[in-house]
C-alpha cells in the first residue's frame, strides 16, 4: 500500500469525453517530467512544473500528454525501476500533484497518458526484497526469474542472455541463485507465468484509472513473457539481433493473453481510455498483433523511426505499415523521436545511424531542415502521431556532455547501448536567459548548452518561420483539414526521384528528401511548407529537404 492517499477521480470535460475514437488521429506529446519544468528550483522537473506548462501544450495544438514515469523509484534507470506503482516519487511531488495535473489537463481539453512498467520492478520493490529474504524455493521467488547457475558450483549464469544495457542478463545473489534482468541489475524481470503478477498489475491499472488517467503507455510491452525454459541463444550476437529477429525474451505470443485481460479492465471505464505499446518487433506485421481489436489501441512504429531520410525507404515502410494495420482495424502510430533515441534533428544531420553526432554548423542546419520536413511528412500520414518534448523547438541532442554528469546506465555498463540517451534528455529551454533558460530557478540536472536560449520558446514564439511556429501551424492545419488525421491509405502520385508525393482527398503532400531542388506540379493552394518554395505557371520549385502541404479545394 502507498503511504500517499488518492483523491476523487478528476472530472473529464465534455469536449474530451465526447470525442469518439480520438486516439485514431491524436497527436500525443511526450513529457519527460525531470526535463520539462521545475517548479521548486531543485534542478529537477516535477509534476507541478508540468501542470504550470499545460496551457503551452494546449496552445501548441496537441490532444494528449504522455508522462514518462514519476513513480517512487531509486532512479537507477530514470524511474523505469519502480519501487511503488501507486506512489509519486518525492522528487516529482505527490499524488495530490498528480490529481491536480490530471484535473487541469482535462479542464484544458487535454488527456493524460501515464507510463506503466510491467516487465520489471526495482530491486527495492517489496516483492523482490521479500524474495531475497525468504531464499531459494520460497513462493516469493516464483514472482521473478530466479534460477541456479551452471558450472560445477553454479558460478555461471543460467543461460547466455545479455542485458540490453550490456553484460550478462543475470546477477547472482548471496545464496548462490541468479535472477534475470533484461536491463540493469536493479531492474529484476517479473515472471508473468505467476498469477500474482497479473493480479497486481490489473489492480495497478484500476488505481490510476480511478485517478482519472486516459490511458497507459506500456514500457517494454513485447518483453513480459519469456520462452519456456529460458533457452540459450546459442552464441548469436544478441545486441545486433535486437529488433531484427524474434528473441526468446521478446515478442513471445503469450504476451497477447496479458493484454486481452488488460483490455477487459480498461473497457470497464468510460471515456475511451487507451493503451499504447512500446513494442520493438522484427516487422510491422508483428507489431500489428499488439493492436488487434481485443488488445491494445496503438503501437509505436519503430520501423518508421529507424528509417533514414530517403524517399524510397520511407515509402516502403509507409506502405507496409498501412497494409499491416488495415486487417486489424488499428491506426498507424508514427513517431520520430523519444527519450530513448537520438533526436531526429541530430539523427538526420548525417545519417545513417541512431548515434550520429553533429560536427559542424552545416550539419546542424541540415539536420534541422530535414527534421522540419520529416515532421510535416509524419503529420500528413494517416493515423496518430507522437511528438517528443523539445522537438517543436528543433532541439538537437547534446553530444558533448561531460562524463561526470551522465546518468544513462547503459553508459556505465561499457557495452551494449552507447549511453547516448542523456543527450536527448537535457532540460528544454523556455526563456532566452537565466541559469536554466526558464526550466527552473536552480539550474538543471543535466547542463544545457549556451545555444539553448536562442532555441527557447520565448525566442521562437511569434517568429515567422521558426520551428515552434511551424509546429503550431501544422497542428492547427491538421486539425482543420478533414482529409488529414485518421485513415487507412494514401494515393501515391508520380514524382521525381527522391520525392514522396501523395494525395488524401483534397489534400496533397510533397516531400523532397533529395539534396537538390525539384520541380513538381503546383497542386493548389499552399497550406504550409517547411521551407521556402516558388510557384509559377502551374509548377512549384520545392527546395532540397522540404515538405509542402497543398489543398486542391
Short mmCIF file of C-alpha atoms in Angstrom, two decimals:
data_model
loop_
_atom_site.label_atom_id
_atom_site.label_comp_id
_atom_site.label_asym_id
_atom_site.label_seq_id
_atom_site.Cartn_x
_atom_site.Cartn_y
_atom_site.Cartn_z
CA UNK A 1 0.00 0.00 0.00
CA UNK A 2 1.12 3.53 -0.77
CA UNK A 3 1.57 5.97 2.04
CA UNK A 4 0.02 8.65 -0.16
CA UNK A 5 -3.74 8.89 -0.36
CA UNK A 6 -5.59 9.21 -3.64
CA UNK A 7 -8.17 11.92 -4.26
CA UNK A 8 -11.52 11.57 -6.03
CA UNK A 9 -11.25 10.95 -9.79
CA UNK A 10 -10.52 14.02 -11.87
CA UNK A 11 -13.52 15.08 -13.97
CA UNK A 12 -13.29 14.98 -17.76
CA UNK A 13 -14.59 17.91 -19.78
CA UNK A 14 -17.40 17.29 -22.23
CA UNK A 15 -15.08 18.10 -25.11
CA UNK A 16 -12.63 15.42 -24.02
CA UNK A 17 -15.24 12.84 -23.03
CA UNK A 18 -17.45 13.01 -26.12
CA UNK A 19 -14.91 12.82 -28.90
CA UNK A 20 -15.20 9.33 -30.34
CA UNK A 21 -12.17 7.34 -31.46
CA UNK A 22 -9.96 10.28 -30.51
CA UNK A 23 -6.89 8.06 -30.43
CA UNK A 24 -7.11 7.17 -34.12
CA UNK A 25 -5.79 10.57 -35.21
CA UNK A 26 -4.47 12.04 -31.95
CA UNK A 27 -1.22 13.98 -31.71
CA UNK A 28 0.25 13.00 -28.36
CA UNK A 29 3.08 14.94 -26.70
CA UNK A 30 5.63 13.08 -24.60
CA UNK A 31 6.70 14.86 -21.44
CA UNK A 32 9.85 13.61 -19.75
CA UNK A 33 8.99 15.10 -16.34
CA UNK A 34 12.51 15.55 -14.95
CA UNK A 35 13.44 17.65 -18.01
CA UNK A 36 10.28 19.63 -18.73
CA UNK A 37 9.73 22.22 -16.00
CA UNK A 38 10.99 22.62 -12.42
CA UNK A 39 8.55 24.29 -10.01
CA UNK A 40 10.66 24.30 -6.83
CA UNK A 41 14.15 25.20 -8.04
CA UNK A 42 15.87 21.93 -7.13
CA UNK A 43 17.13 21.41 -10.68
CA UNK A 44 14.75 18.53 -11.36
CA UNK A 45 11.48 18.82 -13.26
CA UNK A 46 8.32 17.83 -11.43
CA UNK A 47 4.57 17.37 -11.79
CA UNK A 48 3.74 20.89 -10.64
CA UNK A 49 6.13 22.17 -13.30
CA UNK A 50 4.29 20.14 -15.94
CA UNK A 51 0.97 21.42 -14.65
CA UNK A 52 2.14 25.03 -14.96
CA UNK A 53 3.00 24.48 -18.64
CA UNK A 54 -0.23 22.77 -19.68
CA UNK A 55 -1.59 25.96 -21.34
CA UNK A 56 1.50 25.95 -23.58
CA UNK A 57 0.70 22.40 -24.66
CA UNK A 58 -2.94 23.24 -25.29
CA UNK A 59 -1.90 26.19 -27.44
CA UNK A 60 0.60 24.03 -29.30
CA UNK A 61 -2.40 22.05 -30.54
CA UNK A 62 -1.82 18.55 -29.18
CA UNK A 63 -4.58 16.20 -27.98
CA UNK A 64 -2.96 14.33 -25.11
CA UNK A 65 0.12 14.28 -22.89
CA UNK A 66 2.11 11.14 -22.19
CA UNK A 67 4.08 11.37 -18.95
CA UNK A 68 7.22 9.27 -18.55
CA UNK A 69 7.47 7.56 -15.11
CA UNK A 70 7.06 9.65 -11.99
CA UNK A 71 6.55 6.73 -9.59
CA UNK A 72 8.52 6.15 -6.39
CA UNK A 73 11.90 4.84 -7.51
CA UNK A 74 15.58 4.68 -6.54
CA UNK A 75 16.18 6.16 -10.02
CA UNK A 76 18.70 3.56 -11.17
CA UNK A 77 17.20 3.98 -14.65
CA UNK A 78 15.45 7.35 -14.55
CA UNK A 79 12.33 5.99 -12.89
CA UNK A 80 11.94 2.88 -15.03
CA UNK A 81 12.89 0.95 -11.89
CA UNK A 82 9.66 1.28 -9.91
CA UNK A 83 9.59 0.69 -6.16
CA UNK A 84 5.91 1.65 -5.66
CA UNK A 85 3.47 1.79 -8.58
CA UNK A 86 0.86 3.63 -6.51
CA UNK A 87 3.06 6.46 -5.22
CA UNK A 88 4.70 9.52 -6.74
CA UNK A 89 8.41 9.89 -6.13
CA UNK A 90 9.03 12.88 -3.83
CA UNK A 91 11.34 14.44 -6.41
CA UNK A 92 8.26 14.84 -8.64
CA UNK A 93 5.68 15.68 -5.96
CA UNK A 94 2.88 13.54 -4.55
CA UNK A 95 -0.45 12.02 -5.50
CA UNK A 96 -2.28 15.29 -4.93
CA UNK A 97 0.01 16.91 -7.51
CA UNK A 98 -0.82 14.10 -9.95
CA UNK A 99 -4.51 14.59 -9.28
CA UNK A 100 -4.26 18.35 -9.85
CA UNK A 101 -2.36 17.81 -13.09
CA UNK A 102 -4.98 15.40 -14.41
CA UNK A 103 -7.81 17.76 -13.45
CA UNK A 104 -6.17 20.79 -15.05
CA UNK A 105 -5.39 18.85 -18.22
CA UNK A 106 -8.98 17.74 -18.56
CA UNK A 107 -10.16 21.28 -17.96
CA UNK A 108 -8.00 22.39 -20.88
CA UNK A 109 -9.31 19.64 -23.15
CA UNK A 110 -6.16 17.51 -22.87
CA UNK A 111 -5.95 13.84 -21.97
CA UNK A 112 -3.28 12.30 -19.75
CA UNK A 113 -1.48 9.03 -20.52
CA UNK A 114 0.91 7.62 -17.93
CA UNK A 115 3.77 5.20 -18.30
CA UNK A 116 3.39 1.68 -16.95
CA UNK A 117 6.44 -0.54 -16.37
CA UNK A 118 5.27 -4.18 -16.19
CA UNK A 119 8.32 -6.07 -17.46
CA UNK A 120 10.39 -5.45 -14.35
CA UNK A 121 10.36 -3.73 -10.97
CA UNK A 122 13.01 -2.05 -8.90
CA UNK A 123 15.16 -4.29 -6.73
CA UNK A 124 13.72 -2.14 -3.92
CA UNK A 125 10.16 -3.26 -4.72
CA UNK A 126 8.68 -5.02 -1.69
CA UNK A 127 8.16 -8.27 -3.58
CA UNK A 128 11.80 -8.51 -4.61
CA UNK A 129 13.13 -7.64 -1.16
CA UNK A 130 10.92 -10.38 0.26
CA UNK A 131 12.16 -12.84 -2.38
CA UNK A 132 15.77 -12.16 -1.39
CA UNK A 133 15.00 -12.52 2.31
CA UNK A 134 12.99 -15.75 2.03
CA UNK A 135 15.60 -17.54 -0.08
CA UNK A 136 15.65 -20.36 -2.65
CA UNK A 137 12.45 -22.32 -3.11
CA UNK A 138 10.24 -19.69 -1.48
CA UNK A 139 6.95 -18.72 -3.14
CA UNK A 140 8.12 -15.10 -3.37
CA UNK A 141 10.95 -16.09 -5.68
CA UNK A 142 8.46 -17.52 -8.17
CA UNK A 143 7.26 -13.99 -8.93
CA UNK A 144 10.62 -13.31 -10.56
CA UNK A 145 13.02 -15.45 -12.60
CA UNK A 146 15.38 -16.99 -10.04
CA UNK A 147 17.49 -19.91 -11.23
CA UNK A 148 20.51 -21.94 -10.09
CA UNK A 149 23.63 -21.26 -12.09
CA UNK A 150 25.54 -23.50 -14.43
CA UNK A 151 29.05 -24.83 -13.86
CA UNK A 152 30.45 -27.06 -11.16
CA UNK A 153 29.47 -24.71 -8.35
CA UNK A 154 26.73 -22.71 -10.07
CA UNK A 155 29.21 -19.96 -10.85
CA UNK A 156 27.97 -19.40 -14.40
CA UNK A 157 24.72 -17.63 -15.41
CA UNK A 158 21.71 -19.88 -16.11
CA UNK A 159 21.79 -19.03 -19.83
CA UNK A 160 23.64 -16.84 -22.33
CA UNK A 161 21.22 -13.92 -22.46
CA UNK A 162 22.71 -10.43 -22.37
CA UNK A 163 21.32 -7.29 -20.78
CA UNK A 164 20.09 -4.61 -23.17
CA UNK A 165 22.42 -2.30 -21.25
CA UNK A 166 25.37 -4.63 -21.81
CA UNK A 167 26.85 -7.52 -19.85
CA UNK A 168 25.03 -10.65 -18.61
CA UNK A 169 21.28 -10.53 -18.08
CA UNK A 170 21.78 -12.33 -14.76
CA UNK A 171 23.05 -11.31 -11.34
CA UNK A 172 23.99 -13.76 -8.59
CA UNK A 173 22.75 -13.21 -5.04
CA UNK A 174 24.41 -14.20 -1.77
CA UNK A 175 22.71 -17.60 -1.53
CA UNK A 176 24.06 -18.62 -4.93
CA UNK A 177 20.95 -18.28 -7.10
CA UNK A 178 20.76 -15.91 -10.07
CA UNK A 179 17.94 -13.58 -11.11
CA UNK A 180 17.08 -12.32 -14.59
CA UNK A 181 17.21 -8.64 -15.54
CA UNK A 182 16.97 -7.74 -19.22
CA UNK A 183 18.02 -4.22 -18.28
CA UNK A 184 20.02 -3.02 -15.27
CA UNK A 185 20.69 -5.34 -12.28
CA UNK A 186 18.46 -3.01 -10.26
CA UNK A 187 15.54 -3.98 -12.58
CA UNK A 188 14.64 -7.66 -11.98
CA UNK A 189 12.18 -9.10 -14.51
CA UNK A 190 8.78 -10.26 -13.30
CA UNK A 191 7.69 -13.83 -14.00
CA UNK A 192 4.42 -13.31 -15.84
CA UNK A 193 3.61 -17.02 -15.61
CA UNK A 194 2.85 -16.42 -11.93
CA UNK A 195 -0.83 -15.40 -11.43
CA UNK A 196 0.03 -12.92 -8.66
CA UNK A 197 1.87 -10.72 -11.16
CA UNK A 198 -1.19 -10.38 -13.38
CA UNK A 199 -3.42 -9.74 -10.37
CA UNK A 200 -1.14 -6.98 -9.13
CA UNK A 201 -0.99 -5.16 -12.43
CA UNK A 202 -4.73 -5.28 -13.01
CA UNK A 203 -5.03 -3.64 -9.60
CA UNK A 204 -2.45 -1.00 -10.57
CA UNK A 205 -4.38 -0.26 -13.76
CA UNK A 206 -7.57 0.33 -11.78
CA UNK A 207 -5.76 2.55 -9.27
CA UNK A 208 -4.69 5.01 -11.98
CA UNK A 209 -7.90 4.72 -13.98
CA UNK A 210 -9.78 5.65 -10.81
CA UNK A 211 -7.45 8.66 -10.57
CA UNK A 212 -8.75 9.71 -13.99
CA UNK A 213 -5.92 8.93 -16.39
CA UNK A 214 -6.92 8.40 -20.01
CA UNK A 215 -4.52 5.60 -20.82
CA UNK A 216 -1.18 3.89 -20.44
CA UNK A 217 2.00 3.70 -22.46
CA UNK A 218 3.32 0.20 -21.79
CA UNK A 219 7.07 0.04 -21.36
CA UNK A 220 8.78 -2.97 -22.96
CA UNK A 221 5.34 -4.25 -23.98
CA UNK A 222 6.98 -7.00 -26.01
CA UNK A 223 9.06 -8.36 -23.14
CA UNK A 224 6.74 -9.65 -20.43
CA UNK A 225 6.58 -13.31 -21.46
CA UNK A 226 9.75 -15.37 -21.90
CA UNK A 227 10.11 -18.57 -23.91
CA UNK A 228 9.50 -21.72 -21.89
CA UNK A 229 12.68 -23.00 -20.31
CA UNK A 230 14.59 -19.76 -20.94
CA UNK A 231 16.62 -21.32 -23.80
CA UNK A 232 20.11 -20.21 -24.79
CA UNK A 233 20.60 -18.10 -27.88
CA UNK A 234 23.46 -20.36 -28.84
CA UNK A 235 26.20 -17.79 -29.24
CA UNK A 236 24.26 -15.44 -31.53
CA UNK A 237 25.15 -11.75 -31.29
CA UNK A 238 22.09 -10.72 -29.34
CA UNK A 239 22.68 -6.98 -29.44
CA UNK A 240 22.86 -6.99 -33.24
CA UNK A 241 19.73 -9.12 -33.48
CA UNK A 242 17.57 -6.92 -31.26
CA UNK A 243 14.66 -5.57 -33.25
CA UNK A 244 15.51 -7.80 -36.21
CA UNK A 245 14.50 -11.26 -35.04
CA UNK A 246 12.15 -12.96 -32.60
CA UNK A 247 14.09 -13.45 -29.39
CA UNK A 248 13.28 -15.92 -26.57
CA UNK A 249 12.71 -12.99 -24.22
CA UNK A 250 10.90 -10.60 -26.61
CA UNK A 251 7.71 -10.71 -28.69
CA UNK A 252 6.54 -14.09 -27.43
CA UNK A 253 2.97 -14.97 -28.42
CA UNK A 254 1.93 -15.45 -24.80
CA UNK A 255 2.17 -11.72 -24.15
CA UNK A 256 -1.09 -11.20 -26.01
CA UNK A 257 -3.07 -13.11 -23.37
CA UNK A 258 -1.92 -10.48 -20.86
CA UNK A 259 -3.21 -7.63 -22.98
CA UNK A 260 -6.56 -9.28 -23.64
CA UNK A 261 -7.06 -9.42 -19.88
CA UNK A 262 -5.98 -5.80 -19.52
CA UNK A 263 -8.40 -4.71 -22.22
CA UNK A 264 -11.28 -6.07 -20.14
CA UNK A 265 -10.17 -3.82 -17.28
CA UNK A 266 -9.87 -0.75 -19.50
CA UNK A 267 -13.28 -1.33 -21.04
CA UNK A 268 -14.87 -1.10 -17.59
CA UNK A 269 -14.18 2.66 -17.70
CA UNK A 270 -15.97 5.32 -19.74
CA UNK A 271 -14.24 7.90 -21.87
CA UNK A 272 -12.30 5.76 -24.35
CA UNK A 273 -9.17 5.10 -22.32
CA UNK A 274 -6.33 3.63 -24.35
CA UNK A 275 -3.16 1.52 -24.31
CA UNK A 276 -0.12 2.28 -26.45
CA UNK A 277 2.63 -0.32 -26.77
CA UNK A 278 6.35 0.21 -26.77
CA UNK A 279 6.86 -2.97 -28.77
CA UNK A 280 10.15 -3.41 -30.59
CA UNK A 281 9.32 -6.20 -33.03
CA UNK A 282 11.11 -7.56 -36.10
CA UNK A 283 8.37 -6.39 -38.51
CA UNK A 284 5.35 -4.10 -38.64
CA UNK A 285 3.28 -7.24 -39.20
CA UNK A 286 4.38 -8.49 -35.78
CA UNK A 287 3.62 -5.05 -34.32
CA UNK A 288 0.07 -5.30 -35.70
CA UNK A 289 -0.55 -8.29 -33.42
CA UNK A 290 -0.49 -5.93 -30.42
CA UNK A 291 -3.33 -3.77 -31.75
CA UNK A 292 -5.90 -6.36 -32.65
CA UNK A 293 -9.44 -5.27 -31.67
CA UNK A 294 -9.40 -7.04 -28.29
CA UNK A 295 -5.89 -5.94 -27.25
CA UNK A 296 -4.13 -2.56 -27.33
CA UNK A 297 -5.06 0.58 -29.27
CA UNK A 298 -1.75 1.88 -30.59
CA UNK A 299 1.82 0.64 -31.02
CA UNK A 300 4.75 2.90 -31.81
CA UNK A 301 6.06 2.43 -35.33
CA UNK A 302 9.75 1.94 -34.60
CA UNK A 303 10.40 0.71 -38.12
CA UNK A 304 9.42 4.18 -39.30
CA UNK A 305 11.54 5.88 -36.63
CA UNK A 306 14.54 3.82 -37.70
CA UNK A 307 14.21 4.66 -41.41
CA UNK A 308 16.67 7.09 -42.96
CA UNK A 309 15.64 10.32 -44.67
CA UNK A 310 15.25 8.60 -48.01
CA UNK A 311 12.13 8.68 -50.20
CA UNK A 312 12.27 5.09 -51.40
CA UNK A 313 12.85 3.64 -47.94
CA UNK A 314 10.19 5.83 -46.36
CA UNK A 315 7.63 4.82 -48.97
CA UNK A 316 8.35 1.15 -48.29
CA UNK A 317 7.77 1.45 -44.55
CA UNK A 318 4.69 3.66 -45.01
CA UNK A 319 3.08 1.18 -47.42
CA UNK A 320 3.98 -1.81 -45.30
CA UNK A 321 2.67 -0.14 -42.13
CA UNK A 322 -0.68 0.83 -43.62
CA UNK A 323 -1.07 -2.61 -45.14
CA UNK A 324 -0.26 -4.31 -41.82
CA UNK A 325 -2.65 -2.18 -39.77
CA UNK A 326 -5.61 -2.43 -42.14
CA UNK A 327 -6.64 -6.04 -41.32
CA UNK A 328 -6.68 -5.38 -37.56
CA UNK A 329 -8.51 -2.06 -37.89
CA UNK A 330 -5.87 -0.12 -35.95
CA UNK A 331 -4.36 3.26 -36.77
CA UNK A 332 -0.74 3.62 -37.74
CA UNK A 333 1.16 5.36 -34.94
CA UNK A 334 4.05 7.46 -36.25
CA UNK A 335 6.98 8.72 -34.19
CA UNK A 336 10.34 10.38 -34.95
CA UNK A 337 11.89 10.97 -31.51
CA UNK A 338 11.54 9.93 -27.88
CA UNK A 339 13.52 9.75 -24.64
CA UNK A 340 15.43 6.63 -25.73
CA UNK A 341 16.76 7.64 -29.16
CA UNK A 342 18.83 10.39 -30.69
CA UNK A 343 16.60 13.35 -31.60
CA UNK A 344 15.78 13.38 -35.30
CA UNK A 345 17.23 16.88 -35.72
CA UNK A 346 20.56 15.22 -34.93
CA UNK A 347 19.86 11.81 -36.43
CA UNK A 348 19.15 13.31 -39.85
CA UNK A 349 22.19 15.58 -39.76
CA UNK A 350 24.48 12.89 -41.05
CA UNK A 351 22.69 9.57 -41.46
CA UNK A 352 22.80 6.64 -41.17
CA UNK A 353 22.85 5.59 -37.54
CA UNK A 354 20.98 6.50 -34.38
CA UNK A 355 24.21 7.58 -32.68
CA UNK A 356 25.08 10.29 -35.18
CA UNK A 357 26.89 13.32 -33.80
CA UNK A 358 26.72 16.84 -35.21
CA UNK A 359 30.19 18.06 -36.08
CA UNK A 360 29.61 21.41 -37.79
CA UNK A 361 27.10 24.25 -38.03
CA UNK A 362 26.33 22.99 -41.53
CA UNK A 363 25.44 19.57 -40.15
CA UNK A 364 23.20 21.22 -37.56
CA UNK A 365 21.38 23.28 -40.20
CA UNK A 366 20.94 20.23 -42.43
CA UNK A 367 19.60 18.16 -39.55
CA UNK A 368 17.07 20.83 -38.59
CA UNK A 369 15.93 21.32 -42.19
CA UNK A 370 15.37 17.61 -42.60
CA UNK A 371 13.69 17.33 -39.20
CA UNK A 372 11.19 20.06 -40.09
CA UNK A 373 10.42 18.35 -43.40
CA UNK A 374 10.14 14.94 -41.72
CA UNK A 375 7.67 16.33 -39.21
CA UNK A 376 5.33 17.66 -41.89
CA UNK A 377 5.56 14.33 -43.69
CA UNK A 378 4.72 12.42 -40.50
CA UNK A 379 1.78 14.67 -39.62
CA UNK A 380 0.36 14.21 -43.12
CA UNK A 381 0.21 10.41 -42.86
CA UNK A 382 -2.96 8.54 -41.86
CA UNK A 383 -3.21 7.79 -38.17
CA UNK A 384 -1.85 9.11 -34.89
CA UNK A 385 1.49 10.82 -34.20
CA UNK A 386 3.73 11.37 -31.19
CA UNK A 387 5.85 14.45 -30.51
CA UNK A 388 8.73 14.35 -28.03
CA UNK A 389 9.20 17.44 -25.84
CA UNK A 390 11.55 19.96 -27.42
CA UNK A 391 11.33 18.69 -30.96
CA UNK A 392 8.91 21.53 -31.63
CA UNK A 393 11.85 23.81 -30.82
CA UNK A 394 14.17 21.98 -33.20
CA UNK A 395 16.37 20.86 -30.32
CA UNK A 396 19.36 18.69 -31.27
CA UNK A 397 20.91 16.10 -29.00
CA UNK A 398 23.52 17.47 -26.59
CA UNK A 399 26.50 15.41 -27.67
CA UNK A 400 29.30 16.89 -25.54
CA UNK A 401 28.07 16.16 -22.02
CA UNK A 402 30.92 15.65 -19.55
CA UNK A 403 31.33 12.08 -18.38
CA UNK A 404 30.78 13.07 -14.75
CA UNK A 405 27.21 14.31 -15.38
CA UNK A 406 25.99 11.34 -17.39
CA UNK A 407 23.28 9.19 -15.82
CA UNK A 408 22.27 6.69 -18.52
CA UNK A 409 23.02 3.24 -17.02
CA UNK A 410 23.94 1.95 -20.48
CA UNK A 411 26.87 4.37 -20.49
CA UNK A 412 28.32 2.91 -17.31
CA UNK A 413 27.85 -0.71 -18.33
CA UNK A 414 30.53 -0.28 -21.01
CA UNK A 415 28.83 -2.46 -23.61
CA UNK A 416 25.55 -2.75 -25.48
CA UNK A 417 23.97 0.65 -25.96
CA UNK A 418 26.41 3.55 -26.09
CA UNK A 419 24.79 5.67 -23.40
CA UNK A 420 23.55 8.28 -25.84
CA UNK A 421 20.20 8.74 -24.13
CA UNK A 422 21.34 11.54 -21.81
CA UNK A 423 21.78 13.74 -24.88
CA UNK A 424 18.07 13.76 -25.71
CA UNK A 425 17.04 14.26 -22.07
CA UNK A 426 18.68 17.63 -21.36
CA UNK A 427 16.03 20.00 -19.89
CA UNK A 428 14.29 22.10 -22.51
CA UNK A 429 14.61 25.92 -22.69
CA UNK A 430 11.67 28.22 -22.08
CA UNK A 431 13.35 31.64 -21.98
CA UNK A 432 16.33 33.34 -23.68
CA UNK A 433 18.18 33.90 -20.44
CA UNK A 434 18.51 32.59 -16.89
CA UNK A 435 20.51 29.90 -15.16
CA UNK A 436 18.41 27.19 -16.80
CA UNK A 437 16.67 29.15 -19.59
CA UNK A 438 13.37 29.16 -17.72
CA UNK A 439 13.41 25.48 -16.80
CA UNK A 440 13.57 26.40 -13.10
CA UNK A 441 15.24 28.66 -10.59
CA UNK A 442 18.03 26.32 -9.53
CA UNK A 443 19.84 25.19 -12.65
CA UNK A 444 19.19 21.86 -14.36
CA UNK A 445 20.12 18.27 -13.58
CA UNK A 446 21.93 17.99 -16.93
CA UNK A 447 23.86 21.02 -18.25
CA UNK A 448 22.25 22.97 -21.09
CA UNK A 449 24.30 24.36 -23.99
CA UNK A 450 24.85 28.09 -24.39
CA UNK A 451 22.85 27.91 -27.62
CA UNK A 452 19.70 26.85 -25.74
CA UNK A 453 18.49 30.44 -25.23
CA UNK A 454 18.03 31.09 -28.95
CA UNK A 455 16.10 27.85 -29.31
CA UNK A 456 13.77 28.65 -26.40
CA UNK A 457 10.01 29.01 -26.50
CA UNK A 458 10.42 32.72 -25.80
CA UNK A 459 12.86 33.21 -28.68
CA UNK A 460 10.68 31.37 -31.20
CA UNK A 461 7.16 32.42 -30.21
CA UNK A 462 5.57 34.66 -32.82
CA UNK A 463 8.61 34.47 -35.10
CA UNK A 464 7.52 33.63 -38.63
CA UNK A 465 9.35 30.58 -39.93
CA UNK A 466 10.56 29.38 -36.54
CA UNK A 467 10.28 25.68 -35.82
CA UNK A 468 7.86 26.30 -32.95
CA UNK A 469 5.53 28.29 -35.20
CA UNK A 470 5.82 25.60 -37.88
CA UNK A 471 4.58 23.01 -35.38
CA UNK A 472 1.78 25.27 -34.17
CA UNK A 473 0.68 25.91 -37.74
CA UNK A 474 0.97 22.25 -38.74
CA UNK A 475 -1.13 21.03 -35.82
CA UNK A 476 -3.74 23.73 -36.49
CA UNK A 477 -3.95 22.89 -40.19
CA UNK A 478 -4.03 19.17 -39.45
CA UNK A 479 -6.99 19.61 -37.15
CA UNK A 480 -8.83 21.87 -39.62
CA UNK A 481 -8.33 19.72 -42.73
CA UNK A 482 -10.98 16.99 -42.98
CA UNK A 483 -8.71 14.78 -45.11
CA UNK A 484 -5.93 14.70 -42.51
CA UNK A 485 -5.77 12.57 -39.38
CA UNK A 486 -7.34 9.11 -39.29
CA UNK A 487 -7.32 6.94 -42.38
CA UNK A 488 -6.06 3.72 -43.90
CA UNK A 489 -4.31 4.66 -47.13
CA UNK A 490 -2.66 7.28 -49.31
CA UNK A 491 -2.82 7.72 -53.09
CA UNK A 492 0.73 7.94 -54.38
CA UNK A 493 1.39 10.48 -57.13
CA UNK A 494 4.11 10.43 -59.74
CA UNK A 495 7.13 12.36 -58.53
CA UNK A 496 10.83 12.87 -59.34
CA UNK A 497 13.41 10.55 -57.80
CA UNK A 498 13.95 11.32 -54.13
CA UNK A 499 10.45 12.80 -53.75
CA UNK A 500 7.37 11.44 -52.00
CA UNK A 501 4.05 12.78 -53.26
CA UNK A 502 0.64 11.56 -52.18
CA UNK A 503 -2.98 12.63 -52.10
CA UNK A 504 -5.56 12.22 -49.37
CA UNK A 505 -8.84 13.53 -50.74
CA UNK A 506 -8.31 17.22 -51.47
CA UNK A 507 -5.01 17.28 -49.57
CA UNK A 508 -1.62 16.75 -51.25
CA UNK A 509 1.76 16.30 -49.55
CA UNK A 510 5.10 16.53 -51.36
CA UNK A 511 8.34 15.73 -49.51
CA UNK A 512 11.67 16.25 -51.25
CA UNK A 513 14.28 14.13 -49.45
CA UNK A 514 16.99 14.85 -52.02
CA UNK A 515 19.86 17.31 -51.96
CA UNK A 516 18.63 19.42 -54.91
CA UNK A 517 15.52 21.43 -55.70
CA UNK A 518 12.89 19.66 -57.80
CA UNK A 519 10.02 20.87 -59.94
CA UNK A 520 6.56 19.43 -59.30
CA UNK A 521 3.04 20.45 -60.23
CA UNK A 522 1.56 23.21 -58.08
CA UNK A 523 -1.28 21.15 -56.70
CA UNK A 524 -3.41 24.01 -55.48
CA UNK A 525 -3.26 26.43 -52.57
CA UNK A 526 -0.25 26.04 -50.31
CA UNK A 527 -1.31 25.29 -46.77
CA UNK A 528 2.16 25.04 -45.24
CA UNK A 529 5.77 24.39 -46.19
CA UNK A 530 8.82 23.54 -44.11
CA UNK A 531 11.00 25.79 -46.29
CA UNK A 532 10.78 28.45 -49.00
CA UNK A 533 9.34 27.47 -52.36
CA UNK A 534 8.44 29.29 -55.54
CA UNK A 535 5.49 28.76 -57.87
CA UNK A 536 4.97 29.89 -61.46
CA UNK A 537 2.92 28.72 -64.45
CA UNK A 538 1.34 25.85 -62.59
CA UNK A 539 4.62 24.47 -61.30
CA UNK A 540 6.38 24.58 -57.96
CA UNK A 541 10.08 24.53 -57.23
CA UNK A 542 10.48 22.56 -54.00
CA UNK A 543 13.87 23.02 -52.29
CA UNK A 544 16.00 20.17 -51.02
CA UNK A 545 14.85 18.61 -47.73
CA UNK A 546 11.49 20.36 -47.81
CA UNK A 547 7.90 19.21 -47.38
CA UNK A 548 4.90 21.11 -48.76
CA UNK A 549 1.20 20.76 -47.99
CA UNK A 550 -1.38 21.79 -50.61
CA UNK A 551 -5.17 21.72 -50.82
CA UNK A 552 -6.95 21.34 -54.12
CA UNK A 553 -10.21 22.66 -52.67
#
